[in-house]
XYZ file of C-alpha atoms in Angstrom:
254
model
C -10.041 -2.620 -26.754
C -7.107 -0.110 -27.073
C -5.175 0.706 -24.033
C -5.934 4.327 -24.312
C -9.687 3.136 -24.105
C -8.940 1.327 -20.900
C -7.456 3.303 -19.136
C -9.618 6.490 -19.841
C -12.337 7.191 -17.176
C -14.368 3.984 -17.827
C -11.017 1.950 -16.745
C -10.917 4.059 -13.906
C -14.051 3.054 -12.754
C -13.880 -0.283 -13.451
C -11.278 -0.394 -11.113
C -13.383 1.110 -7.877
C -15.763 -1.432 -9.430
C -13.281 -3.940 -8.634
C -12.693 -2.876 -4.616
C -16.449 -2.916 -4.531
C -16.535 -6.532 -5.888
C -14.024 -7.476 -2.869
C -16.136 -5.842 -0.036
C -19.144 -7.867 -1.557
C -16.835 -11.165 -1.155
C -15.818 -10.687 2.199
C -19.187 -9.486 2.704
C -20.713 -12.892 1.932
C -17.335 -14.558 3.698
C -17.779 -13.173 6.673
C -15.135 -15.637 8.255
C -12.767 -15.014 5.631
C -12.836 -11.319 6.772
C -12.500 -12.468 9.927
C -9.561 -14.517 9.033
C -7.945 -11.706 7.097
C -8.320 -9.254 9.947
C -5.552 -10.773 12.273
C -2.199 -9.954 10.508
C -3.731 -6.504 9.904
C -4.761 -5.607 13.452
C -0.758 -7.287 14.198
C 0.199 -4.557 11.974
C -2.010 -1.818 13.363
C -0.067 -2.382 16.934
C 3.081 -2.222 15.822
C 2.409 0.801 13.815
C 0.816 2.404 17.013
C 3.569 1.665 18.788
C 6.164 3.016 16.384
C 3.817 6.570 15.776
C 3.641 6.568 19.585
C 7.649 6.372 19.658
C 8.178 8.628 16.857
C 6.059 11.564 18.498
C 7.557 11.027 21.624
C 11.131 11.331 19.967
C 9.879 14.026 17.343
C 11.749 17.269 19.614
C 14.590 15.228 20.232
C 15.490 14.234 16.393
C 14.530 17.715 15.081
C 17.316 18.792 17.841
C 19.735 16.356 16.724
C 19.527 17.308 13.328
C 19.284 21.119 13.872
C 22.822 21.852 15.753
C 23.144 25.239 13.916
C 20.323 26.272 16.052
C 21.923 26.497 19.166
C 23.030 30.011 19.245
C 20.153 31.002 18.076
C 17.458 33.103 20.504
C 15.422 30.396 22.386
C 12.000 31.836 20.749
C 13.702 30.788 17.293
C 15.279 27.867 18.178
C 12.417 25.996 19.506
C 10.057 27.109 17.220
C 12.389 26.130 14.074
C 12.631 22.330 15.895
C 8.887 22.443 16.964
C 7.814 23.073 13.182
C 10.946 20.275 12.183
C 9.339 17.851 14.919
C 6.364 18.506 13.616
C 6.779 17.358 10.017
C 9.183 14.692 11.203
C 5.588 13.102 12.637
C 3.551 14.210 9.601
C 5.982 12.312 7.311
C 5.931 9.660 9.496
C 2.096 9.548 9.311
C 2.389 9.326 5.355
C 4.718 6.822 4.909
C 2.746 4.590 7.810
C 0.043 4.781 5.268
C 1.636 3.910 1.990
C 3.434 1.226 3.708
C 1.000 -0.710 6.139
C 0.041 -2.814 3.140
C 3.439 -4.418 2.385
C 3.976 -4.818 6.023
C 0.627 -6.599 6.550
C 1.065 -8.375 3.698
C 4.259 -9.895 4.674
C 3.020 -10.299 8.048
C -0.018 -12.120 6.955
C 1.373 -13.772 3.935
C -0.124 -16.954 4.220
C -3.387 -15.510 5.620
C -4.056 -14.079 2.353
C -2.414 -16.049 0.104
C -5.332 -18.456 0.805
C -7.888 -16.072 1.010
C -7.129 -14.981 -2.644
C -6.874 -18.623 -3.391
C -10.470 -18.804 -1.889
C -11.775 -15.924 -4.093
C -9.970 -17.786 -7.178
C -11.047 -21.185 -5.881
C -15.054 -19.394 -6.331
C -14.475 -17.532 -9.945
C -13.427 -20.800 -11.284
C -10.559 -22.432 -9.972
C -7.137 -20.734 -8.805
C -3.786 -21.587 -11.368
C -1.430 -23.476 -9.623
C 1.262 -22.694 -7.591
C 4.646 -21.613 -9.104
C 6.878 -24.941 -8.291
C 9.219 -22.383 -5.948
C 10.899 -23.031 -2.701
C 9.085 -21.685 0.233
C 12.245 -19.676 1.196
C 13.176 -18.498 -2.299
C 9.271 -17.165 -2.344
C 9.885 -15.211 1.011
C 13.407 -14.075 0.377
C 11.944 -12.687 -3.643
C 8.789 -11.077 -1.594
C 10.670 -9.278 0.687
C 13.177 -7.980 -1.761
C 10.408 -6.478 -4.077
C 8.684 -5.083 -0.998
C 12.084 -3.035 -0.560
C 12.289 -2.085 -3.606
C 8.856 -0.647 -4.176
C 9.107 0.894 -0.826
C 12.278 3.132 -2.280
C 9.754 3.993 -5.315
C 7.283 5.415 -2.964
C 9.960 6.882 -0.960
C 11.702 8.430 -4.104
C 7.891 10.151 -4.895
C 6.550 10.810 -1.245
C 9.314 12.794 0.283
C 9.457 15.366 -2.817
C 5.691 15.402 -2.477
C 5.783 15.840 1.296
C 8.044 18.646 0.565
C 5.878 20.305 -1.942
C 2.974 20.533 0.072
C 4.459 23.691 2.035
C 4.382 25.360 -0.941
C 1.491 27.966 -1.374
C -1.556 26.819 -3.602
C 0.664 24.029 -4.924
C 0.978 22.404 -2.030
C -3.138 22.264 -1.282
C -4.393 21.784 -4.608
C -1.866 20.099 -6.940
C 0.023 17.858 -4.606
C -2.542 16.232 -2.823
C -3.967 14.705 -6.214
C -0.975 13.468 -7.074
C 0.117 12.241 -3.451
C -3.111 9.882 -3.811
C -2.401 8.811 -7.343
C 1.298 7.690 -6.587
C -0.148 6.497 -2.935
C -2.713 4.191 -4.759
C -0.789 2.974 -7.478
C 2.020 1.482 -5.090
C -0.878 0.464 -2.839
C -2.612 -1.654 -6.386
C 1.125 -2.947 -6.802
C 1.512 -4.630 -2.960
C -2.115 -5.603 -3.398
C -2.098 -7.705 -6.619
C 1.529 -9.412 -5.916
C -0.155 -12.354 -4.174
C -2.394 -13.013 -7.448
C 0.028 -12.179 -10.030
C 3.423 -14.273 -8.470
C 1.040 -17.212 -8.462
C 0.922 -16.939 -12.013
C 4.373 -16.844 -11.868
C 4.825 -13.250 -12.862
C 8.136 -10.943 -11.758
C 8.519 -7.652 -10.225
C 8.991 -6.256 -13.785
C 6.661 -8.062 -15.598
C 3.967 -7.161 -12.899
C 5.428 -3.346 -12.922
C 4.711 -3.341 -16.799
C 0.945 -4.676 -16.470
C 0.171 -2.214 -14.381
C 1.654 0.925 -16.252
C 0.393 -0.160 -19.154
C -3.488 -0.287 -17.578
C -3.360 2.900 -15.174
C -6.794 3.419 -15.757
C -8.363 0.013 -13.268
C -5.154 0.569 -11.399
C -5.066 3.816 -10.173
C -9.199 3.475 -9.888
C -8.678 0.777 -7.713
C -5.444 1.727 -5.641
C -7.020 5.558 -5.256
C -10.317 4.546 -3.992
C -8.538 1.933 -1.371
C -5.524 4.823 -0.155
C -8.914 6.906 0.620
C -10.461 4.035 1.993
C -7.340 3.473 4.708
C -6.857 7.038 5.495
C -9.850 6.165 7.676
C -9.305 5.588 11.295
C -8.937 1.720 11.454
C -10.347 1.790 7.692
C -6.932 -0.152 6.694
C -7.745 -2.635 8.933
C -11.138 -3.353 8.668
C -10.945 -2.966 4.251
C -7.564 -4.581 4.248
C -9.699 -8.441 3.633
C -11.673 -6.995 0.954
C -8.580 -5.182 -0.719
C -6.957 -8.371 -1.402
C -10.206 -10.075 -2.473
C -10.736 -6.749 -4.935
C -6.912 -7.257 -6.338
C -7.174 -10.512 -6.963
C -10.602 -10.413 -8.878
C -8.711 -7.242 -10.684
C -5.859 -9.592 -11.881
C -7.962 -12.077 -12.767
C -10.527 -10.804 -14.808
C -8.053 -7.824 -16.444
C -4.729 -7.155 -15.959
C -3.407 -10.883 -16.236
C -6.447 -13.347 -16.666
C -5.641 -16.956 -16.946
């Protein structure tokens, strides 16, 4: 099949097809859900915590950064730094979103390293572990984290900033927030499957431009899916499941 095929609308929905297979494994693995719920309610504190800091601090940073303001009339003034401390909290909101997956994941790294080597282990055996030092793995985990964290920094912020502008902002930049949101999201969620199969940052990268169709299907349907209250949480089990039967069965079977 060509890769224009597959990633037209049917490779789109083969890739919600694919979170949908994940809730159905967790589904009949209740404990495994179970099991994969710790690191992300972990996560979901210290994100609470940090929101609850940020909002608190909101006024004082928009002050900080606004020292031209000073002399200006106190109706001004504080409404220029309410509207600043405002979207200082807004943009803290987004990137909390696009990035609880990379910090659950290296949170729970072992958590759901074996619960994708569970849903392996029942679609016919996982591959083998790369023969990699346990530290090397870490240190290489963390550093692509980083990076793709800049990538969905380098696309959020302009986005963020876009969506004060009229009609753009509420039409155009929304669909594309959620497209770059999901893809990033389909890149932290397959690492675990592809690095077992001994696959780097780039190599990964290039698998999943190359299919955009299952990938953004996938990563679109699961950045809706956390934009729920608590819906990161609770789906975060079945994301990894869904990822790793995604890898398996299309982007790098074997």
């Amino acid at each position: 099949m060509g890769r224009s095929a597959r990633s037209g609308a049917g490779g789109v929905l083969s890739g919600v097809r694919y979170f949908f297979e994940g809730l159905g494994w967790v589904a009949r693995h209740p404990r495994q859900w179970l099991f994969g719920l710790v690191p992300a309610l972990v996560a979901l504190v210290l994100y609470i915590i940090a929101l609850v800091l940020l909002g608190t601090y909101a006024g004082r940073i928009a002050a900080l950064v606004t020292p031209f303001a000073d002399g200006w009339s106190p109706g001004a003034r504080d409404a220029l730094r309410f509207l600043l401390g405002l979207a200082t909290f807004a943009l803290g909101l987004v990137l909390a979103v696009v990035t609880f997956t990379a910090v659950t994941l290296a949170i729970g790294g072992p958590f759901y390293e074996k619960l994708a080597e569970r849903v392996e282990d029942d679609l016919g055996g996982a591959p083998p572990e790369p023969d990699v030092p346990l530290w090397r793995s870490i240190a290489r985990s963390v550093r692509d984290s980083v990076i793709t964290l800049g990538y969905v920094l380098m696309f959020s912020v302009p986005l963020f900033v876009l969506g004060f502008v009229p009609v753009v902002g509420q039409t155009v930049v929304p669909v594309l927030g959620a497209a770059v949101s999901g893809f990033f999201l389909t890149v932290e969620l397959t690492a675990l499957a592809m690095e077992r199969r001994g696959l780097p940052r780039r190599r990964r990268f290039a698998l999943l431009r190359a299919d955009k169709g299952p990938v953004l299907g996938f990563g679109v349907l699961a950045f809706l899916v956390f934009l729920i209250p608590f819906g990161a949480v609770v789906a975060m089990p079945a994301a990894v499941a869904g990822a790793t039967v995604m890898v398996r069965h299309r982007l790098a079977p074997g």
